Amino acid sequence: MAAVVLLMAACGGGNASKLADKVKDNLPLSEGDYTEMIHYCGKFAEEVQKYQDKLNALPSDSPEGDELTAKIAELKEKNPDLDLFSSRIENCTEEEIGEKNVALINKYAGLIWFDAPSWADIQTTSDNIEGIIEQTPAQPGDTVIAGGAGVVLTETNK
């Protein structure tokens, strides 16, 4: 039994390939099919997010940025069905994918590399934030003229 489970896990790419064919042929998809596509795209987005966070923290002229960008491109190449699945997920309705998959999409929706549908509940920040959002210039040396002092954020869960 354990050998069968290991063999199925090792051949996971075959399932994605079969599912991709089903999507390309515009065949009806089950909730399980959507679950598989969401996990495929979500796991990719989680993996890439590690590199994206490092990339975002670097100055734009950092040589390390090229290495991180190359790693992201490499991961994308290893996931050939990503664009197909992402497009299908981005255009699905809550009714066709089912309640559990709605929750699954909402889990991944805040990740930069996950293309969530417009109806998704995208959580990108913590509830415990204090600070101010300021308008910044588009180019260094540009002047920003704003009518107010910004939007004040306060901690909500004290």
Short mmCIF file of N, CA, C and O in Angstrom, two decimals, residues 12-13 15-17 19 34-46 75-86 89 104 108 114:
data_model
loop_
_atom_site.label_atom_id
_atom_site.label_comp_id
_atom_site.label_asym_id
_atom_site.label_seq_id
_atom_site.Cartn_x
_atom_site.Cartn_y
_atom_site.Cartn_z
N GLY A 12 2.66 12.63 -9.77
CA GLY A 12 1.71 13.73 -9.64
C GLY A 12 1.65 14.60 -10.88
O GLY A 12 0.62 15.15 -11.22
N GLY A 13 2.78 14.77 -11.58
CA GLY A 13 2.80 15.58 -12.78
C GLY A 13 1.89 15.03 -13.85
O GLY A 13 1.34 15.77 -14.66
N ASN A 15 -1.03 13.60 -13.38
CA ASN A 15 -2.38 14.06 -13.08
C ASN A 15 -2.59 15.47 -13.59
O ASN A 15 -3.63 15.78 -14.14
N ALA A 16 -1.60 16.33 -13.38
CA ALA A 16 -1.71 17.72 -13.85
C ALA A 16 -1.80 17.74 -15.37
O ALA A 16 -2.58 18.51 -15.94
N SER A 17 -1.03 16.91 -16.02
CA SER A 17 -1.05 16.85 -17.48
C SER A 17 -2.42 16.39 -17.99
O SER A 17 -2.95 16.95 -18.95
N LEU A 19 -5.24 16.64 -16.37
CA LEU A 19 -6.19 17.70 -16.06
C LEU A 19 -6.04 18.85 -17.06
O LEU A 19 -7.04 19.42 -17.50
N TYR A 34 -10.95 21.26 -9.73
CA TYR A 34 -10.61 22.63 -9.31
C TYR A 34 -9.68 22.61 -8.10
O TYR A 34 -8.75 23.41 -8.02
N THR A 35 -9.91 21.69 -7.18
CA THR A 35 -9.03 21.58 -6.01
C THR A 35 -7.59 21.32 -6.45
O THR A 35 -6.65 21.96 -5.97
N GLU A 36 -7.43 20.41 -7.40
CA GLU A 36 -6.10 20.09 -7.90
C GLU A 36 -5.44 21.30 -8.57
O GLU A 36 -4.27 21.59 -8.35
N MET A 37 -6.21 22.02 -9.38
CA MET A 37 -5.67 23.20 -10.06
C MET A 37 -5.29 24.30 -9.06
O MET A 37 -4.25 24.94 -9.19
N ILE A 38 -6.14 24.50 -8.08
CA ILE A 38 -5.88 25.54 -7.06
C ILE A 38 -4.63 25.20 -6.27
O ILE A 38 -3.77 26.06 -6.04
N HIS A 39 -4.49 23.93 -5.87
CA HIS A 39 -3.28 23.52 -5.15
C HIS A 39 -2.04 23.67 -6.02
O HIS A 39 -0.99 24.11 -5.55
N TYR A 40 -2.13 23.29 -7.27
CA TYR A 40 -1.01 23.39 -8.22
C TYR A 40 -0.52 24.84 -8.28
O TYR A 40 0.66 25.13 -8.13
N CYS A 41 -1.46 25.76 -8.50
CA CYS A 41 -1.11 27.18 -8.61
C CYS A 41 -0.73 27.78 -7.26
O CYS A 41 0.18 28.61 -7.18
N GLY A 42 -1.41 27.36 -6.22
CA GLY A 42 -1.13 27.88 -4.88
C GLY A 42 0.23 27.47 -4.36
O GLY A 42 0.96 28.29 -3.77
N LYS A 43 0.60 26.22 -4.56
CA LYS A 43 1.92 25.75 -4.11
C LYS A 43 3.02 26.47 -4.87
O LYS A 43 4.05 26.83 -4.31
N PHE A 44 2.81 26.69 -6.18
CA PHE A 44 3.77 27.46 -6.96
C PHE A 44 3.89 28.87 -6.39
O PHE A 44 4.99 29.38 -6.18
N ALA A 45 2.76 29.51 -6.12
CA ALA A 45 2.77 30.89 -5.61
C ALA A 45 3.47 30.98 -4.26
O ALA A 45 4.20 31.94 -4.00
N GLU A 46 3.27 29.98 -3.40
CA GLU A 46 3.96 29.97 -2.10
C GLU A 46 5.47 29.86 -2.28
O GLU A 46 6.24 30.54 -1.60
N LEU A 75 11.35 28.13 -11.85
CA LEU A 75 10.18 27.51 -11.22
C LEU A 75 8.97 27.54 -12.15
O LEU A 75 8.20 26.59 -12.21
N LYS A 76 8.83 28.62 -12.88
CA LYS A 76 7.70 28.72 -13.81
C LYS A 76 7.83 27.68 -14.92
O LYS A 76 6.84 27.08 -15.32
N GLU A 77 9.05 27.46 -15.40
CA GLU A 77 9.28 26.44 -16.43
C GLU A 77 8.95 25.04 -15.92
O GLU A 77 8.51 24.18 -16.69
N LYS A 78 9.16 24.80 -14.64
CA LYS A 78 8.89 23.49 -14.05
C LYS A 78 7.39 23.26 -13.83
O LYS A 78 6.99 22.17 -13.44
N ASN A 79 6.59 24.28 -14.05
CA ASN A 79 5.14 24.20 -13.87
C ASN A 79 4.45 24.59 -15.18
O ASN A 79 3.85 25.66 -15.28
N PRO A 80 4.52 23.71 -16.19
CA PRO A 80 4.05 24.07 -17.53
C PRO A 80 2.55 24.35 -17.64
O PRO A 80 2.12 25.01 -18.58
N ASP A 81 1.77 23.87 -16.69
CA ASP A 81 0.32 24.06 -16.77
C ASP A 81 -0.14 25.26 -15.96
O ASP A 81 -1.35 25.50 -15.84
N LEU A 82 0.78 26.02 -15.45
CA LEU A 82 0.46 27.15 -14.57
C LEU A 82 -0.45 28.18 -15.24
O LEU A 82 -1.47 28.56 -14.67
N ASP A 83 -0.09 28.63 -16.41
CA ASP A 83 -0.89 29.67 -17.07
C ASP A 83 -2.29 29.17 -17.41
O ASP A 83 -3.27 29.90 -17.24
N LEU A 84 -2.38 27.94 -17.88
CA LEU A 84 -3.68 27.35 -18.22
C LEU A 84 -4.58 27.26 -16.98
O LEU A 84 -5.73 27.69 -17.00
N PHE A 85 -4.03 26.72 -15.89
CA PHE A 85 -4.80 26.57 -14.66
C PHE A 85 -5.13 27.93 -14.05
O PHE A 85 -6.26 28.15 -13.58
N SER A 86 -4.17 28.84 -14.07
CA SER A 86 -4.40 30.17 -13.50
C SER A 86 -5.54 30.88 -14.22
O SER A 86 -6.40 31.50 -13.59
N ILE A 89 -8.85 29.29 -13.18
CA ILE A 89 -9.20 29.67 -11.80
C ILE A 89 -9.66 31.12 -11.75
O ILE A 89 -10.66 31.45 -11.10
N LEU A 104 -10.19 27.70 -0.28
CA LEU A 104 -8.83 27.41 -0.73
C LEU A 104 -8.28 28.56 -1.58
O LEU A 104 -7.13 28.98 -1.42
N TYR A 108 -4.92 31.38 -0.82
CA TYR A 108 -3.80 31.73 -1.70
C TYR A 108 -3.94 33.13 -2.33
O TYR A 108 -2.98 33.63 -2.90
N PHE A 114 -0.40 34.34 -7.42
CA PHE A 114 -1.64 33.58 -7.54
C PHE A 114 -2.70 34.48 -8.16
O PHE A 114 -3.02 35.53 -7.62
#
